[in-house]
């Protein structure tokens, strides 16, 4: 048994991977051969990831606020607390907060010797994001 007290500093989401202010808290990082990694990610309004893929897929579970996600070629979907989203391996997508709402999700990623957790692409432009619905309630 290994207890990690609340002693790991919140990290700022790197500018090359995110638009806006995003804060990341480490939840789990299992040693090999286990491979699950979990992070609690907080997005300020309109903050979002860049387009990216996960070689082994990704599950996100919304814990607070109102968020958005989109796979390449699909509509922007509204996601709320209790919703979970599985992004298929290598499915190009982004996720983030609604324009006028904070959002937090748990992100469950896997990585091993042959697979990184994510491959990062271009930023979601303001034009792409501007088609997101405004959340009125
Ligand atoms: Mn993702």
PDB file of C-alpha atoms and ligand atoms in Angstrom:
ATOM      1  CA  UNK A   1       0.000   0.000   0.000  1.00  0.00           C
ATOM      2  CA  UNK A   2       1.264   3.427  -0.898  1.00  0.00           C
ATOM      3  CA  UNK A   3      -0.443   6.585   0.299  1.00  0.00           C
ATOM      4  CA  UNK A   4       0.373   9.777  -1.561  1.00  0.00           C
ATOM      5  CA  UNK A   5      -0.851  12.718   0.513  1.00  0.00           C
ATOM      6  CA  UNK A   6      -2.149  15.776  -1.215  1.00  0.00           C
ATOM      7  CA  UNK A   7       1.370  16.987  -1.850  1.00  0.00           C
ATOM      8  CA  UNK A   8       1.714  17.177  -5.623  1.00  0.00           C
ATOM      9  CA  UNK A   9       1.433  20.699  -6.978  1.00  0.00           C
ATOM     10  CA  UNK A  10      -1.312  21.480  -9.463  1.00  0.00           C
ATOM     11  CA  UNK A  11       0.262  21.776 -12.897  1.00  0.00           C
ATOM     12  CA  UNK A  12      -0.569  24.342 -15.554  1.00  0.00           C
ATOM     13  CA  UNK A  13      -1.649  22.789 -18.858  1.00  0.00           C
ATOM     14  CA  UNK A  14       1.173  23.434 -21.346  1.00  0.00           C
ATOM     15  CA  UNK A  15       0.483  26.225 -23.827  1.00  0.00           C
ATOM     16  CA  UNK A  16       1.301  24.009 -26.816  1.00  0.00           C
ATOM     17  CA  UNK A  17      -1.423  21.515 -25.850  1.00  0.00           C
ATOM     18  CA  UNK A  18      -4.178  23.819 -24.560  1.00  0.00           C
ATOM     19  CA  UNK A  19      -5.923  27.099 -25.346  1.00  0.00           C
ATOM     20  CA  UNK A  20      -6.788  29.150 -22.257  1.00  0.00           C
ATOM     21  CA  UNK A  21      -6.155  28.268 -18.629  1.00  0.00           C
ATOM     22  CA  UNK A  22      -6.143  24.595 -17.723  1.00  0.00           C
ATOM     23  CA  UNK A  23      -4.986  23.067 -14.430  1.00  0.00           C
ATOM     24  CA  UNK A  24      -4.005  19.446 -13.942  1.00  0.00           C
ATOM     25  CA  UNK A  25      -3.876  17.395 -10.737  1.00  0.00           C
ATOM     26  CA  UNK A  26      -2.309  13.934 -10.792  1.00  0.00           C
ATOM     27  CA  UNK A  27      -4.708  11.276  -9.497  1.00  0.00           C
ATOM     28  CA  UNK A  28      -2.962   8.024 -10.379  1.00  0.00           C
ATOM     29  CA  UNK A  29       0.196   6.914 -12.134  1.00  0.00           C
ATOM     30  CA  UNK A  30       0.570   3.166 -11.776  1.00  0.00           C
ATOM     31  CA  UNK A  31       4.063   1.679 -12.165  1.00  0.00           C
ATOM     32  CA  UNK A  32       4.653  -0.755 -15.061  1.00  0.00           C
ATOM     33  CA  UNK A  33       3.444  -3.281 -16.045  1.00  0.00           C
ATOM     34  CA  UNK A  34       0.224  -1.543 -14.978  1.00  0.00           C
ATOM     35  CA  UNK A  35      -0.355   1.410 -17.254  1.00  0.00           C
ATOM     36  CA  UNK A  36      -3.279   3.485 -16.096  1.00  0.00           C
ATOM     37  CA  UNK A  37      -2.775   7.200 -15.577  1.00  0.00           C
ATOM     38  CA  UNK A  38      -5.482   9.471 -14.247  1.00  0.00           C
ATOM     39  CA  UNK A  39      -5.622  13.241 -13.987  1.00  0.00           C
ATOM     40  CA  UNK A  40      -8.257  15.660 -12.739  1.00  0.00           C
ATOM     41  CA  UNK A  41      -8.321  18.512 -15.253  1.00  0.00           C
ATOM     42  CA  UNK A  42      -9.959  21.901 -14.644  1.00  0.00           C
ATOM     43  CA  UNK A  43     -10.749  24.147 -17.623  1.00  0.00           C
ATOM     44  CA  UNK A  44     -11.689  27.821 -17.240  1.00  0.00           C
ATOM     45  CA  UNK A  45     -14.491  29.083 -19.537  1.00  0.00           C
ATOM     46  CA  UNK A  46     -13.603  28.601 -23.235  1.00  0.00           C
ATOM     47  CA  UNK A  47     -10.384  26.749 -22.394  1.00  0.00           C
ATOM     48  CA  UNK A  48      -9.880  23.564 -24.384  1.00  0.00           C
ATOM     49  CA  UNK A  49      -7.365  21.019 -25.539  1.00  0.00           C
ATOM     50  CA  UNK A  50      -5.742  21.137 -28.957  1.00  0.00           C
ATOM     51  CA  UNK A  51      -6.797  18.481 -31.447  1.00  0.00           C
ATOM     52  CA  UNK A  52      -5.184  15.211 -30.386  1.00  0.00           C
ATOM     53  CA  UNK A  53      -5.381  11.425 -30.419  1.00  0.00           C
ATOM     54  CA  UNK A  54      -4.749   8.706 -27.816  1.00  0.00           C
ATOM     55  CA  UNK A  55      -3.094   5.548 -29.184  1.00  0.00           C
ATOM     56  CA  UNK A  56      -4.814   3.436 -26.493  1.00  0.00           C
ATOM     57  CA  UNK A  57      -7.996   5.530 -26.251  1.00  0.00           C
ATOM     58  CA  UNK A  58      -9.150   7.729 -23.383  1.00  0.00           C
ATOM     59  CA  UNK A  59     -12.083   7.958 -21.007  1.00  0.00           C
ATOM     60  CA  UNK A  60     -13.118  11.295 -19.523  1.00  0.00           C
ATOM     61  CA  UNK A  61     -15.690  11.595 -16.715  1.00  0.00           C
ATOM     62  CA  UNK A  62     -17.197  15.028 -16.178  1.00  0.00           C
ATOM     63  CA  UNK A  63     -17.239  16.070 -12.519  1.00  0.00           C
ATOM     64  CA  UNK A  64     -18.152  19.781 -12.589  1.00  0.00           C
ATOM     65  CA  UNK A  65     -19.550  22.473 -14.823  1.00  0.00           C
ATOM     66  CA  UNK A  66     -20.439  22.170 -18.499  1.00  0.00           C
ATOM     67  CA  UNK A  67     -18.061  21.013 -21.187  1.00  0.00           C
ATOM     68  CA  UNK A  68     -17.786  20.364 -24.883  1.00  0.00           C
ATOM     69  CA  UNK A  69     -16.169  17.685 -26.975  1.00  0.00           C
ATOM     70  CA  UNK A  70     -15.894  16.951 -30.668  1.00  0.00           C
ATOM     71  CA  UNK A  71     -14.439  14.241 -32.839  1.00  0.00           C
ATOM     72  CA  UNK A  72     -13.048  15.213 -36.232  1.00  0.00           C
ATOM     73  CA  UNK A  73     -15.928  15.603 -38.676  1.00  0.00           C
ATOM     74  CA  UNK A  74     -18.630  15.395 -35.981  1.00  0.00           C
ATOM     75  CA  UNK A  75     -20.766  17.969 -34.177  1.00  0.00           C
ATOM     76  CA  UNK A  76     -19.682  19.700 -30.958  1.00  0.00           C
ATOM     77  CA  UNK A  77     -21.358  17.800 -28.107  1.00  0.00           C
ATOM     78  CA  UNK A  78     -22.325  19.273 -24.711  1.00  0.00           C
ATOM     79  CA  UNK A  79     -21.133  17.168 -21.759  1.00  0.00           C
ATOM     80  CA  UNK A  80     -22.226  17.515 -18.133  1.00  0.00           C
ATOM     81  CA  UNK A  81     -21.375  16.069 -14.692  1.00  0.00           C
ATOM     82  CA  UNK A  82     -21.895  12.329 -14.647  1.00  0.00           C
ATOM     83  CA  UNK A  83     -21.368  11.998 -18.394  1.00  0.00           C
ATOM     84  CA  UNK A  84     -18.438   9.939 -19.533  1.00  0.00           C
ATOM     85  CA  UNK A  85     -16.889   9.901 -22.973  1.00  0.00           C
ATOM     86  CA  UNK A  86     -14.667   7.238 -24.488  1.00  0.00           C
ATOM     87  CA  UNK A  87     -12.475   8.419 -27.320  1.00  0.00           C
ATOM     88  CA  UNK A  88     -11.480   5.507 -29.531  1.00  0.00           C
ATOM     89  CA  UNK A  89      -7.790   4.756 -30.107  1.00  0.00           C
ATOM     90  CA  UNK A  90      -6.390   7.253 -32.648  1.00  0.00           C
ATOM     91  CA  UNK A  91      -9.707   9.136 -32.920  1.00  0.00           C
ATOM     92  CA  UNK A  92      -8.871  12.802 -33.532  1.00  0.00           C
ATOM     93  CA  UNK A  93     -10.756  14.974 -31.026  1.00  0.00           C
ATOM     94  CA  UNK A  94     -10.723  17.806 -28.500  1.00  0.00           C
ATOM     95  CA  UNK A  95     -12.464  18.531 -25.188  1.00  0.00           C
ATOM     96  CA  UNK A  96     -12.856  21.566 -22.987  1.00  0.00           C
ATOM     97  CA  UNK A  97     -15.127  24.001 -21.194  1.00  0.00           C
ATOM     98  CA  UNK A  98     -18.230  25.683 -22.622  1.00  0.00           C
ATOM     99  CA  UNK A  99     -17.689  29.339 -23.617  1.00  0.00           C
ATOM    100  CA  UNK A 100     -19.391  30.598 -20.460  1.00  0.00           C
ATOM    101  CA  UNK A 101     -18.826  27.766 -17.994  1.00  0.00           C
ATOM    102  CA  UNK A 102     -16.062  26.196 -15.971  1.00  0.00           C
ATOM    103  CA  UNK A 103     -15.571  22.440 -16.500  1.00  0.00           C
ATOM    104  CA  UNK A 104     -13.651  19.689 -14.746  1.00  0.00           C
ATOM    105  CA  UNK A 105     -13.168  16.100 -15.828  1.00  0.00           C
ATOM    106  CA  UNK A 106     -11.269  13.070 -14.706  1.00  0.00           C
ATOM    107  CA  UNK A 107      -9.100  11.826 -17.582  1.00  0.00           C
ATOM    108  CA  UNK A 108      -8.118   8.151 -17.686  1.00  0.00           C
ATOM    109  CA  UNK A 109      -5.221   7.410 -20.000  1.00  0.00           C
ATOM    110  CA  UNK A 110      -3.057   4.410 -20.667  1.00  0.00           C
ATOM    111  CA  UNK A 111       0.518   4.262 -21.862  1.00  0.00           C
ATOM    112  CA  UNK A 112       3.088   1.532 -22.227  1.00  0.00           C
ATOM    113  CA  UNK A 113       6.499   1.050 -23.793  1.00  0.00           C
ATOM    114  CA  UNK A 114       5.010   1.172 -27.300  1.00  0.00           C
ATOM    115  CA  UNK A 115       2.256   3.761 -26.833  1.00  0.00           C
ATOM    116  CA  UNK A 116       2.380   7.331 -25.578  1.00  0.00           C
ATOM    117  CA  UNK A 117      -0.721   8.711 -23.836  1.00  0.00           C
ATOM    118  CA  UNK A 118      -1.394  11.323 -26.524  1.00  0.00           C
ATOM    119  CA  UNK A 119      -0.235  12.681 -29.849  1.00  0.00           C
ATOM    120  CA  UNK A 120      -0.879  16.425 -30.085  1.00  0.00           C
ATOM    121  CA  UNK A 121      -1.946  18.338 -33.180  1.00  0.00           C
ATOM    122  CA  UNK A 122      -2.993  21.868 -34.037  1.00  0.00           C
ATOM    123  CA  UNK A 123      -4.965  24.164 -31.735  1.00  0.00           C
ATOM    124  CA  UNK A 124      -8.755  24.328 -31.976  1.00  0.00           C
ATOM    125  CA  UNK A 125      -9.163  27.697 -33.676  1.00  0.00           C
ATOM    126  CA  UNK A 126     -11.547  30.386 -32.424  1.00  0.00           C
ATOM    127  CA  UNK A 127     -13.484  29.843 -35.657  1.00  0.00           C
ATOM    128  CA  UNK A 128     -13.876  26.109 -34.972  1.00  0.00           C
ATOM    129  CA  UNK A 129     -14.763  26.781 -31.338  1.00  0.00           C
ATOM    130  CA  UNK A 130     -17.201  29.598 -32.201  1.00  0.00           C
ATOM    131  CA  UNK A 131     -19.786  27.077 -33.382  1.00  0.00           C
ATOM    132  CA  UNK A 132     -20.041  25.769 -29.795  1.00  0.00           C
ATOM    133  CA  UNK A 133     -23.429  26.332 -28.172  1.00  0.00           C
ATOM    134  CA  UNK A 134     -23.661  28.863 -25.346  1.00  0.00           C
ATOM    135  CA  UNK A 135     -25.052  27.227 -22.227  1.00  0.00           C
ATOM    136  CA  UNK A 136     -27.942  29.232 -20.830  1.00  0.00           C
ATOM    137  CA  UNK A 137     -28.788  27.077 -17.813  1.00  0.00           C
TER     138      UNK A 137
HETATM  139 MN1  LIG B   1      -8.416  13.463 -25.217  1.00  0.00          MN
END
